[in-house]
Amino acid sequence: NAGVTQTPKFQVLKTGQSMTLQCAQDMNHNSMYWYRQDPGMGLRLIYYSASEGTTDKGEVPNGYNVSRLNKREFSLRLESAAPSQTSVYFCASSGQGFSTFGSGTRLTVV
Amino acid sequence: AQSVTQPDIHITVSEGASLELRCNYSYGATPYLFWYVQSPGQGLQLLLKYFSGDTLVQGIKGFEAEFKRSQSSFNLRKPSVHWSDAAEYFCAVGAGSNYQLIWGAGTKLIIKP
């Protein structure tokens, strides 16, 4: 089925560890996004990529890096995880005027 | 500054009753407006969107929303809710040419049997 695929679905990290969240879309969309969702705060944009080869900071980029590997894939990296990065992370891509979301990654940093 | 406000953190409605979820936005230009629904442990699914034209838009699952420019509102409605509608609902405004979205904090809908 066409859509946005995120891996992993769950992850527990120790403070200071690093990890990469993977995202791939098969809808041939140019724009892709990473959001974090925290209770009572809606979704906040971490980084986005308007097209292959470009990335830009969103509202809350500190502590994260991204790579737009190709048109399909957009990864999010935590270099040194902190408890404040405990959250649910969503990847999305945009086309035909709206965003399609992955099912999310629940990350806990202890 | 651009913003989206959903005044109700949660709403409880009896099954079969009508529903209205409020959304107000602050945006300098003509907005692109969206409602998404998130079931527990799931991603977000688009319910409906408004870009231009008819200010009453129909979406999936029997939902509709009305854009009122004078009130800067885009309220979501459903004439009769079902238990399966229990979820969290997010209003969003599209900002910029890359469909970047500004999100409300969400309204959790609770259905009473």
PDB file of N, CA, C and O in Angstrom, chain A residues 16-88:
ATOM      1  N   GLY A  16      22.668   9.986  26.046  1.00  0.00           N
ATOM      2  CA  GLY A  16      23.956  10.039  25.373  1.00  0.00           C
ATOM      3  C   GLY A  16      24.093   9.105  24.185  1.00  0.00           C
ATOM      4  O   GLY A  16      25.002   9.269  23.361  1.00  0.00           O
ATOM      5  N   GLN A  17      23.218   8.136  24.070  1.00  0.00           N
ATOM      6  CA  GLN A  17      23.268   7.236  22.922  1.00  0.00           C
ATOM      7  C   GLN A  17      22.763   7.949  21.679  1.00  0.00           C
ATOM      8  O   GLN A  17      22.058   8.958  21.744  1.00  0.00           O
ATOM      9  N   SER A  18      23.122   7.387  20.541  1.00  0.00           N
ATOM     10  CA  SER A  18      22.673   7.951  19.273  1.00  0.00           C
ATOM     11  C   SER A  18      21.787   6.949  18.553  1.00  0.00           C
ATOM     12  O   SER A  18      21.853   5.740  18.801  1.00  0.00           O
ATOM     13  N   MET A  19      20.945   7.471  17.661  1.00  0.00           N
ATOM     14  CA  MET A  19      20.147   6.592  16.831  1.00  0.00           C
ATOM     15  C   MET A  19      19.592   7.372  15.640  1.00  0.00           C
ATOM     16  O   MET A  19      19.562   8.617  15.655  1.00  0.00           O
ATOM     17  N   THR A  20      19.196   6.624  14.632  1.00  0.00           N
ATOM     18  CA  THR A  20      18.605   7.212  13.429  1.00  0.00           C
ATOM     19  C   THR A  20      17.224   6.628  13.216  1.00  0.00           C
ATOM     20  O   THR A  20      17.039   5.415  13.231  1.00  0.00           O
ATOM     21  N   LEU A  21      16.255   7.522  13.034  1.00  0.00           N
ATOM     22  CA  LEU A  21      14.909   7.116  12.668  1.00  0.00           C
ATOM     23  C   LEU A  21      14.796   7.175  11.149  1.00  0.00           C
ATOM     24  O   LEU A  21      15.185   8.160  10.518  1.00  0.00           O
ATOM     25  N   GLN A  22      14.256   6.110  10.601  1.00  0.00           N
ATOM     26  CA  GLN A  22      14.162   6.006   9.149  1.00  0.00           C
ATOM     27  C   GLN A  22      12.745   6.307   8.670  1.00  0.00           C
ATOM     28  O   GLN A  22      11.770   5.969   9.348  1.00  0.00           O
ATOM     29  N   CYS A  23      12.652   6.913   7.505  1.00  0.00           N
ATOM     30  CA  CYS A  23      11.349   7.217   6.916  1.00  0.00           C
ATOM     31  C   CYS A  23      11.459   7.067   5.414  1.00  0.00           C
ATOM     32  O   CYS A  23      12.416   7.569   4.799  1.00  0.00           O
ATOM     33  N   ALA A  24      10.471   6.424   4.822  1.00  0.00           N
ATOM     34  CA  ALA A  24      10.427   6.285   3.367  1.00  0.00           C
ATOM     35  C   ALA A  24       8.992   6.453   2.884  1.00  0.00           C
ATOM     36  O   ALA A  24       8.052   6.001   3.536  1.00  0.00           O
ATOM     37  N   GLN A  25       8.857   7.123   1.723  1.00  0.00           N
ATOM     38  CA  GLN A  25       7.533   7.291   1.122  1.00  0.00           C
ATOM     39  C   GLN A  25       7.579   6.835  -0.332  1.00  0.00           C
ATOM     40  O   GLN A  25       8.604   6.993  -1.015  1.00  0.00           O
ATOM     41  N   ASP A  26       6.471   6.274  -0.769  1.00  0.00           N
ATOM     42  CA  ASP A  26       6.433   5.762  -2.137  1.00  0.00           C
ATOM     43  C   ASP A  26       5.377   6.480  -2.973  1.00  0.00           C
ATOM     44  O   ASP A  26       4.810   5.893  -3.908  1.00  0.00           O
ATOM     45  N   MET A  27       5.106   7.722  -2.638  1.00  0.00           N
ATOM     46  CA  MET A  27       4.090   8.503  -3.341  1.00  0.00           C
ATOM     47  C   MET A  27       4.701   9.542  -4.281  1.00  0.00           C
ATOM     48  O   MET A  27       3.992  10.398  -4.807  1.00  0.00           O
ATOM     49  N   ASN A  28       6.020   9.496  -4.429  1.00  0.00           N
ATOM     50  CA  ASN A  28       6.722  10.424  -5.319  1.00  0.00           C
ATOM     51  C   ASN A  28       6.536  11.888  -4.902  1.00  0.00           C
ATOM     52  O   ASN A  28       6.532  12.798  -5.735  1.00  0.00           O
ATOM     53  N   HIS A  29       6.415  12.108  -3.592  1.00  0.00           N
ATOM     54  CA  HIS A  29       6.274  13.473  -3.085  1.00  0.00           C
ATOM     55  C   HIS A  29       7.628  14.164  -3.003  1.00  0.00           C
ATOM     56  O   HIS A  29       8.640  13.531  -2.686  1.00  0.00           O
ATOM     57  N   ASN A  30       7.620  15.460  -3.252  1.00  0.00           N
ATOM     58  CA  ASN A  30       8.861  16.224  -3.116  1.00  0.00           C
ATOM     59  C   ASN A  30       9.166  16.576  -1.665  1.00  0.00           C
ATOM     60  O   ASN A  30      10.311  16.543  -1.236  1.00  0.00           O
ATOM     61  N   SER A  31       8.143  16.975  -0.904  1.00  0.00           N
ATOM     62  CA  SER A  31       8.361  17.496   0.442  1.00  0.00           C
ATOM     63  C   SER A  31       8.184  16.409   1.491  1.00  0.00           C
ATOM     64  O   SER A  31       7.235  15.623   1.437  1.00  0.00           O
ATOM     65  N   MET A  32       9.109  16.429   2.470  1.00  0.00           N
ATOM     66  CA  MET A  32       9.025  15.491   3.587  1.00  0.00           C
ATOM     67  C   MET A  32       9.330  16.231   4.885  1.00  0.00           C
ATOM     68  O   MET A  32      10.030  17.259   4.874  1.00  0.00           O
ATOM     69  N   TYR A  33       8.824  15.697   5.997  1.00  0.00           N
ATOM     70  CA  TYR A  33       8.878  16.401   7.278  1.00  0.00           C
ATOM     71  C   TYR A  33       9.132  15.414   8.415  1.00  0.00           C
ATOM     72  O   TYR A  33       8.725  14.256   8.333  1.00  0.00           O
ATOM     73  N   TRP A  34       9.739  15.940   9.471  1.00  0.00           N
ATOM     74  CA  TRP A  34       9.794  15.244  10.742  1.00  0.00           C
ATOM     75  C   TRP A  34       9.158  16.132  11.803  1.00  0.00           C
ATOM     76  O   TRP A  34       9.507  17.318  11.946  1.00  0.00           O
ATOM     77  N   TYR A  35       8.217  15.523  12.549  1.00  0.00           N
ATOM     78  CA  TYR A  35       7.551  16.195  13.647  1.00  0.00           C
ATOM     79  C   TYR A  35       7.802  15.409  14.932  1.00  0.00           C
ATOM     80  O   TYR A  35       8.008  14.207  14.910  1.00  0.00           O
ATOM     81  N   ARG A  36       7.649  16.108  16.049  1.00  0.00           N
ATOM     82  CA  ARG A  36       7.541  15.438  17.327  1.00  0.00           C
ATOM     83  C   ARG A  36       6.203  15.819  17.937  1.00  0.00           C
ATOM     84  O   ARG A  36       5.704  16.942  17.732  1.00  0.00           O
ATOM     85  N   GLN A  37       5.626  14.861  18.662  1.00  0.00           N
ATOM     86  CA  GLN A  37       4.324  15.092  19.286  1.00  0.00           C
ATOM     87  C   GLN A  37       4.455  14.848  20.770  1.00  0.00           C
ATOM     88  O   GLN A  37       4.831  13.760  21.211  1.00  0.00           O
ATOM     89  N   ASP A  38       4.124  15.861  21.555  1.00  0.00           N
ATOM     90  CA  ASP A  38       4.156  15.791  23.002  1.00  0.00           C
ATOM     91  C   ASP A  38       2.775  16.148  23.526  1.00  0.00           C
ATOM     92  O   ASP A  38       2.068  16.986  22.933  1.00  0.00           O
ATOM     93  N   PRO A  39       2.372  15.550  24.643  1.00  0.00           N
ATOM     94  CA  PRO A  39       1.010  15.775  25.166  1.00  0.00           C
ATOM     95  C   PRO A  39       0.689  17.257  25.331  1.00  0.00           C
ATOM     96  O   PRO A  39       1.482  18.016  25.893  1.00  0.00           O
ATOM     97  N   GLY A  40      -0.464  17.655  24.822  1.00  0.00           N
ATOM     98  CA  GLY A  40      -0.925  19.032  24.983  1.00  0.00           C
ATOM     99  C   GLY A  40      -0.231  20.051  24.112  1.00  0.00           C
ATOM    100  O   GLY A  40      -0.513  21.252  24.217  1.00  0.00           O
ATOM    101  N   MET A  41       0.654  19.589  23.230  1.00  0.00           N
ATOM    102  CA  MET A  41       1.413  20.553  22.414  1.00  0.00           C
ATOM    103  C   MET A  41       1.217  20.352  20.918  1.00  0.00           C
ATOM    104  O   MET A  41       1.872  21.007  20.114  1.00  0.00           O
ATOM    105  N   GLY A  42       0.352  19.473  20.533  1.00  0.00           N
ATOM    106  CA  GLY A  42       0.161  19.244  19.104  1.00  0.00           C
ATOM    107  C   GLY A  42       1.427  18.692  18.480  1.00  0.00           C
ATOM    108  O   GLY A  42       2.232  18.025  19.129  1.00  0.00           O
ATOM    109  N   LEU A  43       1.620  18.963  17.220  1.00  0.00           N
ATOM    110  CA  LEU A  43       2.826  18.533  16.518  1.00  0.00           C
ATOM    111  C   LEU A  43       3.749  19.727  16.300  1.00  0.00           C
ATOM    112  O   LEU A  43       3.287  20.802  15.925  1.00  0.00           O
ATOM    113  N   ARG A  44       5.002  19.497  16.509  1.00  0.00           N
ATOM    114  CA  ARG A  44       5.983  20.558  16.273  1.00  0.00           C
ATOM    115  C   ARG A  44       6.985  20.092  15.230  1.00  0.00           C
ATOM    116  O   ARG A  44       7.506  18.979  15.314  1.00  0.00           O
ATOM    117  N   LEU A  45       7.248  20.949  14.284  1.00  0.00           N
ATOM    118  CA  LEU A  45       8.109  20.604  13.160  1.00  0.00           C
ATOM    119  C   LEU A  45       9.566  20.653  13.583  1.00  0.00           C
ATOM    120  O   LEU A  45      10.039  21.671  14.109  1.00  0.00           O
ATOM    121  N   ILE A  46      10.282  19.574  13.324  1.00  0.00           N
ATOM    122  CA  ILE A  46      11.699  19.515  13.672  1.00  0.00           C
ATOM    123  C   ILE A  46      12.539  19.975  12.473  1.00  0.00           C
ATOM    124  O   ILE A  46      13.321  20.924  12.566  1.00  0.00           O
ATOM    125  N   TYR A  47      12.394  19.302  11.373  1.00  0.00           N
ATOM    126  CA  TYR A  47      13.069  19.630  10.125  1.00  0.00           C
ATOM    127  C   TYR A  47      12.131  19.288   8.970  1.00  0.00           C
ATOM    128  O   TYR A  47      11.256  18.455   9.109  1.00  0.00           O
ATOM    129  N   TYR A  48      12.389  19.913   7.847  1.00  0.00           N
ATOM    130  CA  TYR A  48      11.684  19.526   6.642  1.00  0.00           C
ATOM    131  C   TYR A  48      12.628  19.586   5.449  1.00  0.00           C
ATOM    132  O   TYR A  48      13.711  20.185   5.513  1.00  0.00           O
ATOM    133  N   SER A  49      12.161  18.938   4.389  1.00  0.00           N
ATOM    134  CA  SER A  49      12.934  18.899   3.150  1.00  0.00           C
ATOM    135  C   SER A  49      11.962  19.183   2.012  1.00  0.00           C
ATOM    136  O   SER A  49      11.054  18.397   1.748  1.00  0.00           O
ATOM    137  N   ALA A  50      12.152  20.325   1.367  1.00  0.00           N
ATOM    138  CA  ALA A  50      11.239  20.719   0.299  1.00  0.00           C
ATOM    139  C   ALA A  50      11.454  19.898  -0.966  1.00  0.00           C
ATOM    140  O   ALA A  50      10.544  19.755  -1.783  1.00  0.00           O
ATOM    141  N   SER A  51      12.648  19.403  -1.125  1.00  0.00           N
ATOM    142  CA  SER A  51      12.944  18.589  -2.301  1.00  0.00           C
ATOM    143  C   SER A  51      14.221  17.822  -2.035  1.00  0.00           C
ATOM    144  O   SER A  51      14.959  18.116  -1.078  1.00  0.00           O
ATOM    145  N   GLU A  52      14.498  16.861  -2.870  1.00  0.00           N
ATOM    146  CA  GLU A  52      15.727  16.078  -2.727  1.00  0.00           C
ATOM    147  C   GLU A  52      16.939  17.014  -2.737  1.00  0.00           C
ATOM    148  O   GLU A  52      17.048  17.898  -3.578  1.00  0.00           O
ATOM    149  N   GLY A  53      17.795  16.826  -1.745  1.00  0.00           N
ATOM    150  CA  GLY A  53      19.004  17.633  -1.682  1.00  0.00           C
ATOM    151  C   GLY A  53      18.905  18.878  -0.827  1.00  0.00           C
ATOM    152  O   GLY A  53      19.900  19.584  -0.641  1.00  0.00           O
ATOM    153  N   THR A  54      17.706  19.187  -0.309  1.00  0.00           N
ATOM    154  CA  THR A  54      17.543  20.369   0.546  1.00  0.00           C
ATOM    155  C   THR A  54      16.916  19.974   1.864  1.00  0.00           C
ATOM    156  O   THR A  54      16.040  19.107   1.912  1.00  0.00           O
ATOM    157  N   THR A  55      17.380  20.617   2.930  1.00  0.00           N
ATOM    158  CA  THR A  55      16.762  20.453   4.241  1.00  0.00           C
ATOM    159  C   THR A  55      16.750  21.808   4.942  1.00  0.00           C
ATOM    160  O   THR A  55      17.638  22.650   4.713  1.00  0.00           O
ATOM    161  N   ASP A  56      15.753  22.009   5.800  1.00  0.00           N
ATOM    162  CA  ASP A  56      15.638  23.268   6.539  1.00  0.00           C
ATOM    163  C   ASP A  56      15.138  22.999   7.937  1.00  0.00           C
ATOM    164  O   ASP A  56      14.390  22.039   8.172  1.00  0.00           O
ATOM    165  N   LYS A  57      15.539  23.889   8.846  1.00  0.00           N
ATOM    166  CA  LYS A  57      15.105  23.752  10.224  1.00  0.00           C
ATOM    167  C   LYS A  57      13.648  24.151  10.372  1.00  0.00           C
ATOM    168  O   LYS A  57      13.163  25.068   9.717  1.00  0.00           O
ATOM    169  N   GLY A  58      12.986  23.462  11.290  1.00  0.00           N
ATOM    170  CA  GLY A  58      11.636  23.826  11.665  1.00  0.00           C
ATOM    171  C   GLY A  58      11.633  24.554  12.985  1.00  0.00           C
ATOM    172  O   GLY A  58      12.567  25.285  13.320  1.00  0.00           O
ATOM    173  N   GLU A  59      10.612  24.291  13.764  1.00  0.00           N
ATOM    174  CA  GLU A  59      10.409  24.999  15.032  1.00  0.00           C
ATOM    175  C   GLU A  59      11.362  24.524  16.134  1.00  0.00           C
ATOM    176  O   GLU A  59      11.806  25.318  16.964  1.00  0.00           O
ATOM    177  N   VAL A  60      11.683  23.233  16.169  1.00  0.00           N
ATOM    178  CA  VAL A  60      12.465  22.664  17.278  1.00  0.00           C
ATOM    179  C   VAL A  60      13.603  21.789  16.769  1.00  0.00           C
ATOM    180  O   VAL A  60      13.628  20.581  17.014  1.00  0.00           O
ATOM    181  N   PRO A  61      14.593  22.348  16.091  1.00  0.00           N
ATOM    182  CA  PRO A  61      15.636  21.520  15.468  1.00  0.00           C
ATOM    183  C   PRO A  61      16.795  21.111  16.388  1.00  0.00           C
ATOM    184  O   PRO A  61      17.558  20.206  16.016  1.00  0.00           O
ATOM    185  N   ASN A  62      16.915  21.771  17.548  1.00  0.00           N
ATOM    186  CA  ASN A  62      18.107  21.535  18.373  1.00  0.00           C
ATOM    187  C   ASN A  62      18.181  20.095  18.853  1.00  0.00           C
ATOM    188  O   ASN A  62      17.218  19.545  19.381  1.00  0.00           O
ATOM    189  N   GLY A  63      19.359  19.496  18.671  1.00  0.00           N
ATOM    190  CA  GLY A  63      19.592  18.130  19.105  1.00  0.00           C
ATOM    191  C   GLY A  63      19.321  17.097  18.024  1.00  0.00           C
ATOM    192  O   GLY A  63      19.462  15.904  18.283  1.00  0.00           O
ATOM    193  N   TYR A  64      18.944  17.567  16.838  1.00  0.00           N
ATOM    194  CA  TYR A  64      18.603  16.668  15.734  1.00  0.00           C
ATOM    195  C   TYR A  64      19.375  17.042  14.477  1.00  0.00           C
ATOM    196  O   TYR A  64      19.726  18.195  14.271  1.00  0.00           O
ATOM    197  N   ASN A  65      19.578  16.020  13.637  1.00  0.00           N
ATOM    198  CA  ASN A  65      20.066  16.242  12.282  1.00  0.00           C
ATOM    199  C   ASN A  65      19.239  15.390  11.331  1.00  0.00           C
ATOM    200  O   ASN A  65      18.652  14.386  11.739  1.00  0.00           O
ATOM    201  N   VAL A  66      19.214  15.792  10.072  1.00  0.00           N
ATOM    202  CA  VAL A  66      18.446  15.047   9.088  1.00  0.00           C
ATOM    203  C   VAL A  66      19.273  14.833   7.835  1.00  0.00           C
ATOM    204  O   VAL A  66      20.247  15.547   7.576  1.00  0.00           O
ATOM    205  N   SER A  67      18.839  13.827   7.073  1.00  0.00           N
ATOM    206  CA  SER A  67      19.446  13.554   5.769  1.00  0.00           C
ATOM    207  C   SER A  67      18.342  13.189   4.793  1.00  0.00           C
ATOM    208  O   SER A  67      17.530  12.310   5.089  1.00  0.00           O
ATOM    209  N   ARG A  68      18.326  13.921   3.672  1.00  0.00           N
ATOM    210  CA  ARG A  68      17.403  13.515   2.588  1.00  0.00           C
ATOM    211  C   ARG A  68      18.242  12.690   1.629  1.00  0.00           C
ATOM    212  O   ARG A  68      18.931  13.195   0.761  1.00  0.00           O
ATOM    213  N   LEU A  69      18.158  11.388   1.833  1.00  0.00           N
ATOM    214  CA  LEU A  69      19.032  10.465   1.124  1.00  0.00           C
ATOM    215  C   LEU A  69      18.711  10.419  -0.360  1.00  0.00           C
ATOM    216  O   LEU A  69      19.610  10.284  -1.201  1.00  0.00           O
ATOM    217  N   ASN A  70      17.468  10.487  -0.691  1.00  0.00           N
ATOM    218  CA  ASN A  70      16.981  10.491  -2.072  1.00  0.00           C
ATOM    219  C   ASN A  70      15.548  10.984  -2.004  1.00  0.00           C
ATOM    220  O   ASN A  70      15.083  11.427  -0.946  1.00  0.00           O
ATOM    221  N   LYS A  71      14.814  10.904  -3.090  1.00  0.00           N
ATOM    222  CA  LYS A  71      13.460  11.435  -3.061  1.00  0.00           C
ATOM    223  C   LYS A  71      12.571  10.651  -2.105  1.00  0.00           C
ATOM    224  O   LYS A  71      11.655  11.198  -1.496  1.00  0.00           O
ATOM    225  N   ARG A  72      12.825   9.382  -1.916  1.00  0.00           N
ATOM    226  CA  ARG A  72      11.974   8.547  -1.103  1.00  0.00           C
ATOM    227  C   ARG A  72      12.275   8.640   0.389  1.00  0.00           C
ATOM    228  O   ARG A  72      11.385   8.487   1.201  1.00  0.00           O
ATOM    229  N   GLU A  73      13.525   8.854   0.756  1.00  0.00           N
ATOM    230  CA  GLU A  73      13.941   8.630   2.135  1.00  0.00           C
ATOM    231  C   GLU A  73      14.408   9.896   2.832  1.00  0.00           C
ATOM    232  O   GLU A  73      15.177  10.703   2.273  1.00  0.00           O
ATOM    233  N   PHE A  74      13.983  10.022   4.093  1.00  0.00           N
ATOM    234  CA  PHE A  74      14.325  11.203   4.889  1.00  0.00           C
ATOM    235  C   PHE A  74      14.544  10.712   6.308  1.00  0.00           C
ATOM    236  O   PHE A  74      13.595  10.320   6.990  1.00  0.00           O
ATOM    237  N   SER A  75      15.774  10.728   6.788  1.00  0.00           N
ATOM    238  CA  SER A  75      16.088  10.172   8.099  1.00  0.00           C
ATOM    239  C   SER A  75      16.341  11.274   9.119  1.00  0.00           C
ATOM    240  O   SER A  75      16.771  12.386   8.770  1.00  0.00           O
ATOM    241  N   LEU A  76      16.064  10.938  10.369  1.00  0.00           N
ATOM    242  CA  LEU A  76      16.262  11.853  11.502  1.00  0.00           C
ATOM    243  C   LEU A  76      17.255  11.218  12.463  1.00  0.00           C
ATOM    244  O   LEU A  76      17.065  10.081  12.883  1.00  0.00           O
ATOM    245  N   ARG A  77      18.291  11.958  12.829  1.00  0.00           N
ATOM    246  CA  ARG A  77      19.326  11.416  13.704  1.00  0.00           C
ATOM    247  C   ARG A  77      19.405  12.197  15.001  1.00  0.00           C
ATOM    248  O   ARG A  77      19.407  13.453  14.985  1.00  0.00           O
ATOM    249  N   LEU A  78      19.463  11.440  16.088  1.00  0.00           N
ATOM    250  CA  LEU A  78      19.754  11.995  17.405  1.00  0.00           C
ATOM    251  C   LEU A  78      21.186  11.616  17.726  1.00  0.00           C
ATOM    252  O   LEU A  78      21.507  10.434  17.867  1.00  0.00           O
ATOM    253  N   GLU A  79      22.067  12.583  17.818  1.00  0.00           N
ATOM    254  CA  GLU A  79      23.487  12.296  18.021  1.00  0.00           C
ATOM    255  C   GLU A  79      23.796  11.922  19.467  1.00  0.00           C
ATOM    256  O   GLU A  79      24.615  11.061  19.727  1.00  0.00           O
ATOM    257  N   SER A  80      23.140  12.587  20.400  1.00  0.00           N
ATOM    258  CA  SER A  80      23.370  12.334  21.822  1.00  0.00           C
ATOM    259  C   SER A  80      22.032  12.533  22.531  1.00  0.00           C
ATOM    260  O   SER A  80      21.664  13.654  22.895  1.00  0.00           O
ATOM    261  N   ALA A  81      21.313  11.431  22.676  1.00  0.00           N
ATOM    262  CA  ALA A  81      19.930  11.540  23.145  1.00  0.00           C
ATOM    263  C   ALA A  81      19.852  12.097  24.570  1.00  0.00           C
ATOM    264  O   ALA A  81      20.695  11.794  25.430  1.00  0.00           O
ATOM    265  N   ALA A  82      18.806  12.884  24.787  1.00  0.00           N
ATOM    266  CA  ALA A  82      18.537  13.472  26.093  1.00  0.00           C
ATOM    267  C   ALA A  82      17.109  13.126  26.510  1.00  0.00           C
ATOM    268  O   ALA A  82      16.251  12.925  25.637  1.00  0.00           O
ATOM    269  N   PRO A  83      16.835  13.066  27.810  1.00  0.00           N
ATOM    270  CA  PRO A  83      15.472  12.756  28.265  1.00  0.00           C
ATOM    271  C   PRO A  83      14.412  13.690  27.671  1.00  0.00           C
ATOM    272  O   PRO A  83      13.270  13.269  27.450  1.00  0.00           O
ATOM    273  N   SER A  84      14.797  14.940  27.366  1.00  0.00           N
ATOM    274  CA  SER A  84      13.844  15.879  26.775  1.00  0.00           C
ATOM    275  C   SER A  84      13.419  15.474  25.366  1.00  0.00           C
ATOM    276  O   SER A  84      12.460  16.034  24.815  1.00  0.00           O
ATOM    277  N   GLN A  85      14.118  14.524  24.799  1.00  0.00           N
ATOM    278  CA  GLN A  85      13.765  14.055  23.460  1.00  0.00           C
ATOM    279  C   GLN A  85      12.818  12.851  23.498  1.00  0.00           C
ATOM    280  O   GLN A  85      12.466  12.301  22.442  1.00  0.00           O
ATOM    281  N   THR A  86      12.407  12.462  24.689  1.00  0.00           N
ATOM    282  CA  THR A  86      11.355  11.462  24.810  1.00  0.00           C
ATOM    283  C   THR A  86      10.083  12.022  24.198  1.00  0.00           C
ATOM    284  O   THR A  86       9.602  13.084  24.599  1.00  0.00           O
ATOM    285  N   SER A  87       9.564  11.315  23.192  1.00  0.00           N
ATOM    286  CA  SER A  87       8.442  11.857  22.449  1.00  0.00           C
ATOM    287  C   SER A  87       7.966  10.797  21.454  1.00  0.00           C
ATOM    288  O   SER A  87       8.545   9.717  21.347  1.00  0.00           O
ATOM    289  N   VAL A  88       6.918  11.138  20.732  1.00  0.00           N
ATOM    290  CA  VAL A  88       6.498  10.350  19.579  1.00  0.00           C
ATOM    291  C   VAL A  88       6.867  11.139  18.330  1.00  0.00           C
ATOM    292  O   VAL A  88       6.523  12.322  18.210  1.00  0.00           O
TER     293      VAL A  88
END
